[in-house]
GROMACS .gro file of C-alpha atoms in nm:
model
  421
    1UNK     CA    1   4.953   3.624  -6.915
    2UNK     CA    2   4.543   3.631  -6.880
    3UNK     CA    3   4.520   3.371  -7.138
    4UNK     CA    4   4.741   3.129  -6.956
    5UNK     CA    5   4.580   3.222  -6.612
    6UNK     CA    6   4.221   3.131  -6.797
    7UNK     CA    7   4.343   2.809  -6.917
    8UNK     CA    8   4.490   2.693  -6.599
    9UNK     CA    9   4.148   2.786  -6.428
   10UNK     CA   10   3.976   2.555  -6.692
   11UNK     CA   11   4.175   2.260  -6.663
   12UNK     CA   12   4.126   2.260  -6.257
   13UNK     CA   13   3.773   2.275  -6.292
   14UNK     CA   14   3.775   1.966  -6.580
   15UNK     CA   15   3.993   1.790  -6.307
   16UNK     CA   16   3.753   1.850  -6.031
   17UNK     CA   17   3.420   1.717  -6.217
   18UNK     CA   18   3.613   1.386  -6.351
   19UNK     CA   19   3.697   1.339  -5.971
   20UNK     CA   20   3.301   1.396  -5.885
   21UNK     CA   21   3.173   1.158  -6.141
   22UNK     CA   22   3.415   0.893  -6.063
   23UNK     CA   23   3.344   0.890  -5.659
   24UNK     CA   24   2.967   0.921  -5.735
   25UNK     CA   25   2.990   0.602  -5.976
   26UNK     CA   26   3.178   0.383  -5.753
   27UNK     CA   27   2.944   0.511  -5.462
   28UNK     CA   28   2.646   0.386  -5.734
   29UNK     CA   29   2.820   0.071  -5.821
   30UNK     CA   30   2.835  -0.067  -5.463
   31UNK     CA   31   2.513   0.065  -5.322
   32UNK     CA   32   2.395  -0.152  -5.597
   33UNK     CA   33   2.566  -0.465  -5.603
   34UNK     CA   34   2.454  -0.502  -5.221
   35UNK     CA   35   2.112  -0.628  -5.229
   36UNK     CA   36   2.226  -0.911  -5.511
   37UNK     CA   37   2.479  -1.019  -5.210
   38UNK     CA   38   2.228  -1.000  -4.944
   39UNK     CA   39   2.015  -1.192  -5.078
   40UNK     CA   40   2.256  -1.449  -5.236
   41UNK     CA   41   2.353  -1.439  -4.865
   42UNK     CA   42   2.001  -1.533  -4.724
   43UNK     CA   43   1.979  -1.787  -5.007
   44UNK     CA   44   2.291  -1.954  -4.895
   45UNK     CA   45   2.144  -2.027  -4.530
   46UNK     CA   46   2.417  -1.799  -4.372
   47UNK     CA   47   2.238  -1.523  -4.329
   48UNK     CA   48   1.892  -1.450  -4.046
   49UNK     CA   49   1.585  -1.369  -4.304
   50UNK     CA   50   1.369  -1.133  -4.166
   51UNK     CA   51   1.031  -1.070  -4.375
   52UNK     CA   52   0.830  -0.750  -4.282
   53UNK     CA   53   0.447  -0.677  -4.365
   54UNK     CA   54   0.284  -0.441  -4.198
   55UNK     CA   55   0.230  -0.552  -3.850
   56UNK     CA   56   0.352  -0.926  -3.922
   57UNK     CA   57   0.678  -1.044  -3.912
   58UNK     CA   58   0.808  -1.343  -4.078
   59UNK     CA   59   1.153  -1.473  -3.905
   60UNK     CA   60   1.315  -1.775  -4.064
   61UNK     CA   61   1.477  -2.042  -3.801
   62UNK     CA   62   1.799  -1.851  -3.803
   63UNK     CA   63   1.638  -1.497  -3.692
   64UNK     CA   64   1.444  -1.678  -3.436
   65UNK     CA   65   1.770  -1.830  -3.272
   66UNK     CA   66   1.958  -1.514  -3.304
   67UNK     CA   67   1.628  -1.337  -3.119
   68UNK     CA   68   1.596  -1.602  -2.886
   69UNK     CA   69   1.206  -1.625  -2.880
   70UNK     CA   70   0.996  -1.766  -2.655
   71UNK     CA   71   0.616  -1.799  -2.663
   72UNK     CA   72   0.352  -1.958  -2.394
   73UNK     CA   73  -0.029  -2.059  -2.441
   74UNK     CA   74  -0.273  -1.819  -2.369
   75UNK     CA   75  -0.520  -1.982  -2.060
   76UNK     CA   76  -0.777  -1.927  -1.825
   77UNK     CA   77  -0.619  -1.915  -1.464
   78UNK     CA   78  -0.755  -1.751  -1.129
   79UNK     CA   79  -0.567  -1.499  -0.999
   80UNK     CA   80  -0.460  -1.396  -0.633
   81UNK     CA   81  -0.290  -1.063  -0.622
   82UNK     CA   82  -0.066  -0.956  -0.319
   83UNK     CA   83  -0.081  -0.564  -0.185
   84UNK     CA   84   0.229  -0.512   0.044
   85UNK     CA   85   0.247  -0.228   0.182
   86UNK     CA   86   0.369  -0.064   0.539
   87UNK     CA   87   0.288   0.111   0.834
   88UNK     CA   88   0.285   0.207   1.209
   89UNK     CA   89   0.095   0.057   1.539
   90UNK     CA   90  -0.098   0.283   1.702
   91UNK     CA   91  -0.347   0.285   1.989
   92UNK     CA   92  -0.727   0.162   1.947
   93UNK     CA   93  -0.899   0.509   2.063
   94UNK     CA   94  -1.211   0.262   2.148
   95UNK     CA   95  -1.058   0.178   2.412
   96UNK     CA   96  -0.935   0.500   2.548
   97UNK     CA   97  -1.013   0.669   2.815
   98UNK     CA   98  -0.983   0.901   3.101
   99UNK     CA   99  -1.000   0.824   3.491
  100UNK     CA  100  -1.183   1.155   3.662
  101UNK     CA  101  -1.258   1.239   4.028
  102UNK     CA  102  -1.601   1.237   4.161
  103UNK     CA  103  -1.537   1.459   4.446
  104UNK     CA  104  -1.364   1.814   4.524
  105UNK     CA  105  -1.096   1.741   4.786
  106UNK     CA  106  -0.700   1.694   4.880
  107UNK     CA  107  -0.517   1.404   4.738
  108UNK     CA  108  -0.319   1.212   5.028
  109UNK     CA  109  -0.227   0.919   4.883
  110UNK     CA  110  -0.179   0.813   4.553
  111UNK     CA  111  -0.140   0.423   4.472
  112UNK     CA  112  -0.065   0.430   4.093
  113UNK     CA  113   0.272   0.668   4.023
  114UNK     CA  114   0.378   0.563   3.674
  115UNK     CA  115   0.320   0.570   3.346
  116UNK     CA  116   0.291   0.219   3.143
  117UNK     CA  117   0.117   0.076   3.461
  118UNK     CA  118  -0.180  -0.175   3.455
  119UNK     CA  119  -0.489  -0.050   3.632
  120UNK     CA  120  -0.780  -0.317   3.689
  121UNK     CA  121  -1.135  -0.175   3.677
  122UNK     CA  122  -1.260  -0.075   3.966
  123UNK     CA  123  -0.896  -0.054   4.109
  124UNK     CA  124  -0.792   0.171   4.417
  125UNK     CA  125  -0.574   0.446   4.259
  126UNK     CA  126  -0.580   0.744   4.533
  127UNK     CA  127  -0.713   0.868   4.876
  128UNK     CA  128  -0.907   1.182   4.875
  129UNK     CA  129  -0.965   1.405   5.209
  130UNK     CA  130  -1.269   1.528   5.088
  131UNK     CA  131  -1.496   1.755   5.315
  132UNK     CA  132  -1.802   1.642   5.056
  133UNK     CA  133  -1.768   1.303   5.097
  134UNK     CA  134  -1.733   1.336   5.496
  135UNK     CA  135  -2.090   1.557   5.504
  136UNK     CA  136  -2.213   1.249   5.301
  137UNK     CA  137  -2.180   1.048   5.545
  138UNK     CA  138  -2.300   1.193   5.805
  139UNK     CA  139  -2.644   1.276   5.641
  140UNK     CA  140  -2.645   0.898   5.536
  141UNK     CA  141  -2.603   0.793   5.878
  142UNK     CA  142  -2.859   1.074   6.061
  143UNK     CA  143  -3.112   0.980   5.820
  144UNK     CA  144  -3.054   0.554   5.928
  145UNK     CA  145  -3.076   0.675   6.288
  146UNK     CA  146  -3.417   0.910   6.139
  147UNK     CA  147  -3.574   0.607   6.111
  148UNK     CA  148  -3.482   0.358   6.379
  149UNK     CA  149  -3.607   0.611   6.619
  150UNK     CA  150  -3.944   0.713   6.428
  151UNK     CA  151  -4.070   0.346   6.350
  152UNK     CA  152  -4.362   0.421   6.573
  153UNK     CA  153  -4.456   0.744   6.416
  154UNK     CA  154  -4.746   0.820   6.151
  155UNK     CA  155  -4.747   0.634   5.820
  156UNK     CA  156  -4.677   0.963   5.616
  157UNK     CA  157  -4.334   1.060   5.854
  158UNK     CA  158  -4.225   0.706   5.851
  159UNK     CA  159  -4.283   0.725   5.434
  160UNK     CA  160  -4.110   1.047   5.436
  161UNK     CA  161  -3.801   0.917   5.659
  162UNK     CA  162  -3.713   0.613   5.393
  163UNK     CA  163  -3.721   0.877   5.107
  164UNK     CA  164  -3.453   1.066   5.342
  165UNK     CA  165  -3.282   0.737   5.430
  166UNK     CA  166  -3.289   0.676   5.027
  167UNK     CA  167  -3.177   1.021   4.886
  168UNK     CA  168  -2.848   1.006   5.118
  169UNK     CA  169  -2.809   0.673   5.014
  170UNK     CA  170  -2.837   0.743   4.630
  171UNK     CA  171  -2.577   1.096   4.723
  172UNK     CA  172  -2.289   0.845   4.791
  173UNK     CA  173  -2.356   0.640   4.532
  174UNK     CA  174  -2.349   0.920   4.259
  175UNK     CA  175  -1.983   0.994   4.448
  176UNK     CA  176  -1.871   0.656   4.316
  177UNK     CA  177  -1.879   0.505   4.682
  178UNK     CA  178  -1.935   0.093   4.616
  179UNK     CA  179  -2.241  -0.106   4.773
  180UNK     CA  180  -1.976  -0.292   4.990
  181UNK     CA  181  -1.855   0.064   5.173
  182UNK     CA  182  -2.204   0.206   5.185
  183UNK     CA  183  -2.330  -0.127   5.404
  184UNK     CA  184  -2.010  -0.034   5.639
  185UNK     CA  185  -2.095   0.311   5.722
  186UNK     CA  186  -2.454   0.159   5.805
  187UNK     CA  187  -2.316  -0.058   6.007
  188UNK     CA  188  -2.073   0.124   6.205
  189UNK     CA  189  -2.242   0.440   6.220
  190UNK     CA  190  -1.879   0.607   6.136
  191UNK     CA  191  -1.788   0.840   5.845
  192UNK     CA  192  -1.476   0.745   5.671
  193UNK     CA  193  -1.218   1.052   5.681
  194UNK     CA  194  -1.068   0.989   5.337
  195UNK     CA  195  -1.285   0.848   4.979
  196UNK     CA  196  -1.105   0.600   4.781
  197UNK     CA  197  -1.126   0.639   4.450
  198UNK     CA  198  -1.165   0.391   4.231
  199UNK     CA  199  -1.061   0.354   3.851
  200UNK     CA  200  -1.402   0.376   3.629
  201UNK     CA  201  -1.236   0.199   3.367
  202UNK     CA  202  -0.934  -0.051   3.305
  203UNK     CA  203  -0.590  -0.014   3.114
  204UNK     CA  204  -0.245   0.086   3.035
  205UNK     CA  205  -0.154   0.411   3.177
  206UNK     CA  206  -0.080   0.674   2.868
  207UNK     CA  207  -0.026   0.977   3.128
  208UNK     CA  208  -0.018   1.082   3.502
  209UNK     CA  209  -0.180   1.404   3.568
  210UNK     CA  210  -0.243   1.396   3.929
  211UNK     CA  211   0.052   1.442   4.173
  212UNK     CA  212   0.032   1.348   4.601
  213UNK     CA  213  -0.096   1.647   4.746
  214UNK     CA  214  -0.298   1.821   4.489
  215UNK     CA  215  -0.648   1.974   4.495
  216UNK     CA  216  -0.844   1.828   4.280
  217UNK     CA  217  -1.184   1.889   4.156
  218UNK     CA  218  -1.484   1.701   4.043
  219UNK     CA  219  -1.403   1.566   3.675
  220UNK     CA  220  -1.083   1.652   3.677
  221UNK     CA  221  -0.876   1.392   3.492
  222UNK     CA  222  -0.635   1.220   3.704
  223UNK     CA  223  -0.551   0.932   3.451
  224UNK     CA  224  -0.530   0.894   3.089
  225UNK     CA  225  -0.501   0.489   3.034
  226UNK     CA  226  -0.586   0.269   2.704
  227UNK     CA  227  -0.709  -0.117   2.653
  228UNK     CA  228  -0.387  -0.219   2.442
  229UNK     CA  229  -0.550  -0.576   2.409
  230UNK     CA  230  -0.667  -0.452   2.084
  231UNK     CA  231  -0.428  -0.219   1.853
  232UNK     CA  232  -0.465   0.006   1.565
  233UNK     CA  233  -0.274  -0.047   1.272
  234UNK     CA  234  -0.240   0.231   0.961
  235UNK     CA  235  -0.118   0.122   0.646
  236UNK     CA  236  -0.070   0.332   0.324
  237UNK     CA  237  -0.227   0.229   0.011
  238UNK     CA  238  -0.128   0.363  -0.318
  239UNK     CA  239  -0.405   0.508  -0.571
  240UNK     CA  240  -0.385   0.213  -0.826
  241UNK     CA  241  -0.464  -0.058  -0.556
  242UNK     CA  242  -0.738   0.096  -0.363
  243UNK     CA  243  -1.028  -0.030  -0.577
  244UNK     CA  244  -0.881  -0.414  -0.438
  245UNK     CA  245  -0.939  -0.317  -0.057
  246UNK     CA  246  -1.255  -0.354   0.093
  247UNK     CA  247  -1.373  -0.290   0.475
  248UNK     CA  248  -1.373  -0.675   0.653
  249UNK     CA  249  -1.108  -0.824   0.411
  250UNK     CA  250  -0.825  -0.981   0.627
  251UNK     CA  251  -0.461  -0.849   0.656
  252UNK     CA  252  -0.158  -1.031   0.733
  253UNK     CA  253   0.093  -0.845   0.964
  254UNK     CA  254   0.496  -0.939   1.012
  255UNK     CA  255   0.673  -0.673   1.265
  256UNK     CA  256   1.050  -0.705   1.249
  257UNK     CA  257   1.069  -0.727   1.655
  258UNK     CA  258   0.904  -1.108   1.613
  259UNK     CA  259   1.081  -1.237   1.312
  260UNK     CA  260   0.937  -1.524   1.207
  261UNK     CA  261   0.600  -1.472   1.384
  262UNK     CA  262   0.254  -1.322   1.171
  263UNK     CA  263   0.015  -1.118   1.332
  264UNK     CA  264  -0.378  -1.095   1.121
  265UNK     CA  265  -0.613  -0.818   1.164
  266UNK     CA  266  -0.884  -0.671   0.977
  267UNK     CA  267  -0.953  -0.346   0.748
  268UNK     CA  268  -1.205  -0.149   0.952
  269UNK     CA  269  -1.174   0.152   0.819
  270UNK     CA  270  -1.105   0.336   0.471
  271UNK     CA  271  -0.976   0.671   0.467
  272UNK     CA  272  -1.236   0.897   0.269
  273UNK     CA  273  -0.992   1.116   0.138
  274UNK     CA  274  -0.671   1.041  -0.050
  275UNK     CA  275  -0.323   1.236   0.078
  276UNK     CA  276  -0.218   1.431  -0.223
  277UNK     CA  277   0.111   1.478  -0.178
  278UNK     CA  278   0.187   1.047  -0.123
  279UNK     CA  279  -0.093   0.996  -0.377
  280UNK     CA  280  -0.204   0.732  -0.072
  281UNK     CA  281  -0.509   0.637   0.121
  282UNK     CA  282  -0.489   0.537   0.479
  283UNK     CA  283  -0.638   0.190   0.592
  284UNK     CA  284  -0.695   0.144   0.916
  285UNK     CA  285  -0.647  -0.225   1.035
  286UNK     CA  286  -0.782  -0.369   1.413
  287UNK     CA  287  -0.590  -0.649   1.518
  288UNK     CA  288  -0.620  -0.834   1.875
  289UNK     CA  289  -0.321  -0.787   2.074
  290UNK     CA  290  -0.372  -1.039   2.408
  291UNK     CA  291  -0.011  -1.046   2.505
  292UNK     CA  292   0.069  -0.711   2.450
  293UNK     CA  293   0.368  -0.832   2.218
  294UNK     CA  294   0.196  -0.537   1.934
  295UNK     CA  295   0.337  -0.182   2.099
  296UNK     CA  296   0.202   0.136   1.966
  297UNK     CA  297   0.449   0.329   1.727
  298UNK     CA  298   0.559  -0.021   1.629
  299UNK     CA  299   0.681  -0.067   1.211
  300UNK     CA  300   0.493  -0.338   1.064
  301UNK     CA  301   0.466  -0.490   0.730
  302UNK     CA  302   0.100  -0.573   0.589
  303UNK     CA  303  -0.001  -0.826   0.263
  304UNK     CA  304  -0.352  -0.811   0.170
  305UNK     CA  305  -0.450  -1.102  -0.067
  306UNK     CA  306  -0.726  -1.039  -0.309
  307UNK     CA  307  -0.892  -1.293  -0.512
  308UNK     CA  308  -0.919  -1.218  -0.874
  309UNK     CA  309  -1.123  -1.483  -1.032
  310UNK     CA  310  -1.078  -1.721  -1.306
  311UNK     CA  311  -0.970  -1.502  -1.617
  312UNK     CA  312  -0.818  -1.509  -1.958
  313UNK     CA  313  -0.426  -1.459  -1.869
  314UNK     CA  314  -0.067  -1.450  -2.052
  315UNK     CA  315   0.271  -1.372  -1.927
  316UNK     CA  316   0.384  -1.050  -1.807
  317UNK     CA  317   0.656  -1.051  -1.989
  318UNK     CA  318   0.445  -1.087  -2.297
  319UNK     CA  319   0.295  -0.740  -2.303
  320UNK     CA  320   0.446  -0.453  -2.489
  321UNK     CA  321   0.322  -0.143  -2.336
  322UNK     CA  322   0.395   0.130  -2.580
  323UNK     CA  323   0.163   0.437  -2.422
  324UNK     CA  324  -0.112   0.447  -2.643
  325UNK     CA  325  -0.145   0.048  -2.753
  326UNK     CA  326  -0.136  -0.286  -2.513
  327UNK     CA  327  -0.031  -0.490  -2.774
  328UNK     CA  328   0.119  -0.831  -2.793
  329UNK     CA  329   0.263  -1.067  -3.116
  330UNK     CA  330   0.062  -1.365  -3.179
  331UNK     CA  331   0.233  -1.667  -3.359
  332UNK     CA  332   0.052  -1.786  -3.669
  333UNK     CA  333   0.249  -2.084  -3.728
  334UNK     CA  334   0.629  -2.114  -3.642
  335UNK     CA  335   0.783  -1.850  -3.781
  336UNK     CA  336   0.463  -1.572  -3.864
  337UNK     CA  337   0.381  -1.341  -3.542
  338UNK     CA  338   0.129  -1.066  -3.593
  339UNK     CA  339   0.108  -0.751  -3.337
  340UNK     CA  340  -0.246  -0.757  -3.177
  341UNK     CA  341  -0.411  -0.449  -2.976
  342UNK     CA  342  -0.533  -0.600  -2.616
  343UNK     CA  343  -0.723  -0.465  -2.330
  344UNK     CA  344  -0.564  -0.596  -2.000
  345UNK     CA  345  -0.683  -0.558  -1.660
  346UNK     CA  346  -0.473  -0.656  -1.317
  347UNK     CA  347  -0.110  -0.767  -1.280
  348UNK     CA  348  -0.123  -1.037  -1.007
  349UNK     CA  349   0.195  -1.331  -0.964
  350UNK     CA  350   0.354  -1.305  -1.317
  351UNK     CA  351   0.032  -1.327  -1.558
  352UNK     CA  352  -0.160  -1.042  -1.643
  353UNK     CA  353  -0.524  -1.043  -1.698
  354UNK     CA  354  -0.709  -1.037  -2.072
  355UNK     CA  355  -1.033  -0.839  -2.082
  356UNK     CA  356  -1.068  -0.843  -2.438
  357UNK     CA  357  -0.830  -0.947  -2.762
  358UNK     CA  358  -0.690  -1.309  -2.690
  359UNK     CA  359  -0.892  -1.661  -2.652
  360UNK     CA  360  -0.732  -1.973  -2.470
  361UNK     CA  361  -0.547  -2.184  -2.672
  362UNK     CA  362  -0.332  -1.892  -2.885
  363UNK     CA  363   0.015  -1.864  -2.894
  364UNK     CA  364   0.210  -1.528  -2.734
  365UNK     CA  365   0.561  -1.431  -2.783
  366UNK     CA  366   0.720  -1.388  -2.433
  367UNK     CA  367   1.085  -1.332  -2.508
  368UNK     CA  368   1.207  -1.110  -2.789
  369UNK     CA  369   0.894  -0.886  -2.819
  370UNK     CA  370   1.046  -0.603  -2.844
  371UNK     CA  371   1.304  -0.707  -3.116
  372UNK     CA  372   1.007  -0.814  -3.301
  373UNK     CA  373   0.834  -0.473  -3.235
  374UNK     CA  374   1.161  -0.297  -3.367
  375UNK     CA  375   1.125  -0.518  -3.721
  376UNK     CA  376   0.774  -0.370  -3.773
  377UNK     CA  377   0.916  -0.009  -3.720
  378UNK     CA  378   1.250  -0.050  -3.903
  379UNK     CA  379   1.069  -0.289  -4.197
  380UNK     CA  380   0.798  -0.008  -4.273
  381UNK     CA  381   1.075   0.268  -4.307
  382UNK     CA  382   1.311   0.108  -4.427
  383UNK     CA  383   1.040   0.003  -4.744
  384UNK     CA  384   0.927   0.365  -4.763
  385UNK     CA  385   1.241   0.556  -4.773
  386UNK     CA  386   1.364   0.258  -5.035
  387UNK     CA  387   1.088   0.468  -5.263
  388UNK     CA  388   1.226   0.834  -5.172
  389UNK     CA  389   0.945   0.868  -4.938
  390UNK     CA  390   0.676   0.827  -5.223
  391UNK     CA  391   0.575   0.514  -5.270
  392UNK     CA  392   0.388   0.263  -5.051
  393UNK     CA  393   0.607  -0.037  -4.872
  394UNK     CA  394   0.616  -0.307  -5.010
  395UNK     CA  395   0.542  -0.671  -4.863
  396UNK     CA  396   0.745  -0.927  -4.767
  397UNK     CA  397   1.087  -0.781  -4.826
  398UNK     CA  398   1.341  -0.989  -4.734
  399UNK     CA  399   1.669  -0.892  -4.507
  400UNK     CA  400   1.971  -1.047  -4.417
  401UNK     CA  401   2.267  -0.933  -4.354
  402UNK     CA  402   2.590  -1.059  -4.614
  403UNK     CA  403   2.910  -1.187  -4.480
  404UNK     CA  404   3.259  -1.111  -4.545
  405UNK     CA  405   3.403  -1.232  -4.845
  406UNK     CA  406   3.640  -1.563  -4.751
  407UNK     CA  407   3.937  -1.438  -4.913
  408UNK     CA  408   3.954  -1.072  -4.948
  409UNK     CA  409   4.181  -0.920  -5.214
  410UNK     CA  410   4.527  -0.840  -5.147
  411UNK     CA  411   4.609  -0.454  -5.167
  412UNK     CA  412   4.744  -0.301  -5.434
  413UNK     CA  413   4.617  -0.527  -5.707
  414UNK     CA  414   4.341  -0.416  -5.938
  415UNK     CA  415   4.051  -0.487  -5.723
  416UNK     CA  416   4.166  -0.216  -5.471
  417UNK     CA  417   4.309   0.006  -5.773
  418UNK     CA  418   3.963   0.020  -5.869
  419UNK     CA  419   3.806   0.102  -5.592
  420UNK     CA  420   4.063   0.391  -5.592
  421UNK     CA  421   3.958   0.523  -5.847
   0.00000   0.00000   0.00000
């Protein structure tokens, strides 16, 4: 009973290594009859031929149709490139300002009640009871009556009189009373019971601070108003293009409230310090706004065009950016291209410029680089694992990939028997 349990044991295992040897020959057989077809394949003008060495690639007519590449001449071309970027109106703090009083006293009447009114320079904007301005006056006018009465006198109290006469005159005037008012209380003899003020400077009003019947005091801001004939405009400009921005370079400014219409300013200012969490730089841009059309907290759109000079250029299409290496394929004929390390400087309307690596005149791939690229990886691996990952690769080893056979074998007869077995 042992012996015949042994036996069985020994004739499964026999079974099992005949079944081993037989799928690892076929599996040997076909591996190696492959190549033979490949290449009878390529031979036959069937097949795409790829040839791999190194960092060239050699693609046959075929391979170059399949790929569909494209190459373009390497020239000399001068460069414009566009920054568009965005941003908000805002108000020109140059012209800014406040309107104050001159004089401590009771408002009464107040001619200018609303925000986003116009006020002229110079412009009546209140009436002020004011018991300073009213003593003023009256020491003006005693000192004009001072010296109609002592012309007679001494030369030292008639000298002294006009210095009187002068120092009232100069009190109203520091008060912000005008030459034209002055000459009326001369000639009249009568103090005014209420000072209008005037507006020192022009503009929009920004904000009201003064209501009818308030004491006011002097300096006390009654008005805050801007010159909105000239606006501020800030832009953001990211890291990479703020080397291409200069102060006096001229911007071009579409607002979507005037479609159709462009604006222009100019870059006055460069922000010093760059925002670190938009990795920006705000540019400041004045621009003359006559009609007012340009409102303050406006969106705007902004192009600044920067000339690049006449440089060495290709396509953009033609770089492979892989990280560490700028590289593009150079043809060498019509069906050799050769991977070349270049150094490349600013992207501007398609073309990108050449420091260093390419002259005029040579020949770029433009379409299929990275299918090229791929070759050079898959050729160089594919040549080295051939060798169990000993050897060197080996040049120009051709590729191509074999078709079906016409007329496959029916199954069942021997040819699929044997590849049964």
């Amino acid at each position: 009973m042992v012996d015949s349990t042994h036996k069985k044991k020994i004739i499964i295992a026999g079974v099992a290594v005949a079944v081993i040897a037989g799928g690892t020959f076929a599996y040997y057989n076909s591996h190696k009859q492959m190549p033979a077809a490949a290449t009878h394949a390529g031979h036959g003008g069937s097949a795409a031929v790829v040839k791999v060495d190194g960092e060239k690639v050699v693609l046959d007519a075929k391979a170059r149709q399949l790929a569909g590449v494209q190459t373009a001449v390497v020239e000399k071309k001068a460069l414009t490139k566009e920054i568009r970027t965005t941003g908000k109106i805002a108000i020109n703090e140059n012209g800014r300002a406040y309107i104050t009083s001159r004089v401590m006293g009771r408002v009464d009447e107040l001619y200018v009640t609303a925000e986003g009114e116009y006020i002229e320079p110079g412009q009546v904007i209140a009436a002020v009871y004011s018991p300073d301005y009213i003593a003023a006056q009256e020491e003006y006018i005693l000192a004009i009556d001072t010296v109609d009465k002592l012309r007679g006198a001494s030369r030292d109290i008639v000298q002294m009189n006009n210095q009187l006469l002068q120092a009232a005159r100069r009190k109203l005037e520091l008060l912000g009373v005008p030459a034209q008012d002055i000459e009326h209380i001369a000639h009249t003899r009568q103090p005014n019971t209420h000072m209008a003020v005037r507006a020192q400077f022009g503009g929009t009003v920004l904000e009201k601070q003064v209501l009818l019947g308030a004491y006011i005091m002097p300096g006390e801001k009654l008005y805050a108003v801007s010159d909105l004939s000239s606006v501020w405009l800030y832009v953001d400009l990211y890291e990479k293009d703020v080397a291409n921005v200069q102060v006096g370079q001229t911007v071009t400014v579409t607002t979507p409230a005037y479609p159709g219409e462009t604006f222009t300013g100019v870059v006055s200012f460069i922000n010093p310090v760059l925002d670190d969490a938009t990795r920006t730089v705000k540019v400041r841009v004045e621009m003359a706004n006559p009609a007012g059309k340009l409102k303050p907290n406006m969106f705007a759109n902004a192009t600044i065009k920067v000339p690049l000079g006449e440089t060495v250029v290709i396509p953009a299409s033609s770089l492979l950016d892989t990280g560490k290496r700028k590289v593009v394929f150079v043809a060498q004929g019509e069906d050799t291209f050769v991977k070349r390390d270049i150094v490349i400087g600013q992207e501007a309307n398609g073309y990108i410029q050449v420091l260093s690596g390419l002259q005029p005149g040579e020949v770029v791939v433009t379409a299929a680089t990275f299918l090229i690229d791929s070759q050079t990886q898959l050729g160089n691996f594919g040549s080295h694992a051939g060798h169990g990952g000993g050897g060197k690769p080996q040049a120009s080893q051709p590729a191509a990939v074999p078709q079906a056979p016409a007329n496959p074998a029916p199954s069942g007869k021997a040819g699929g028997e044997h590849a049964g077995h």
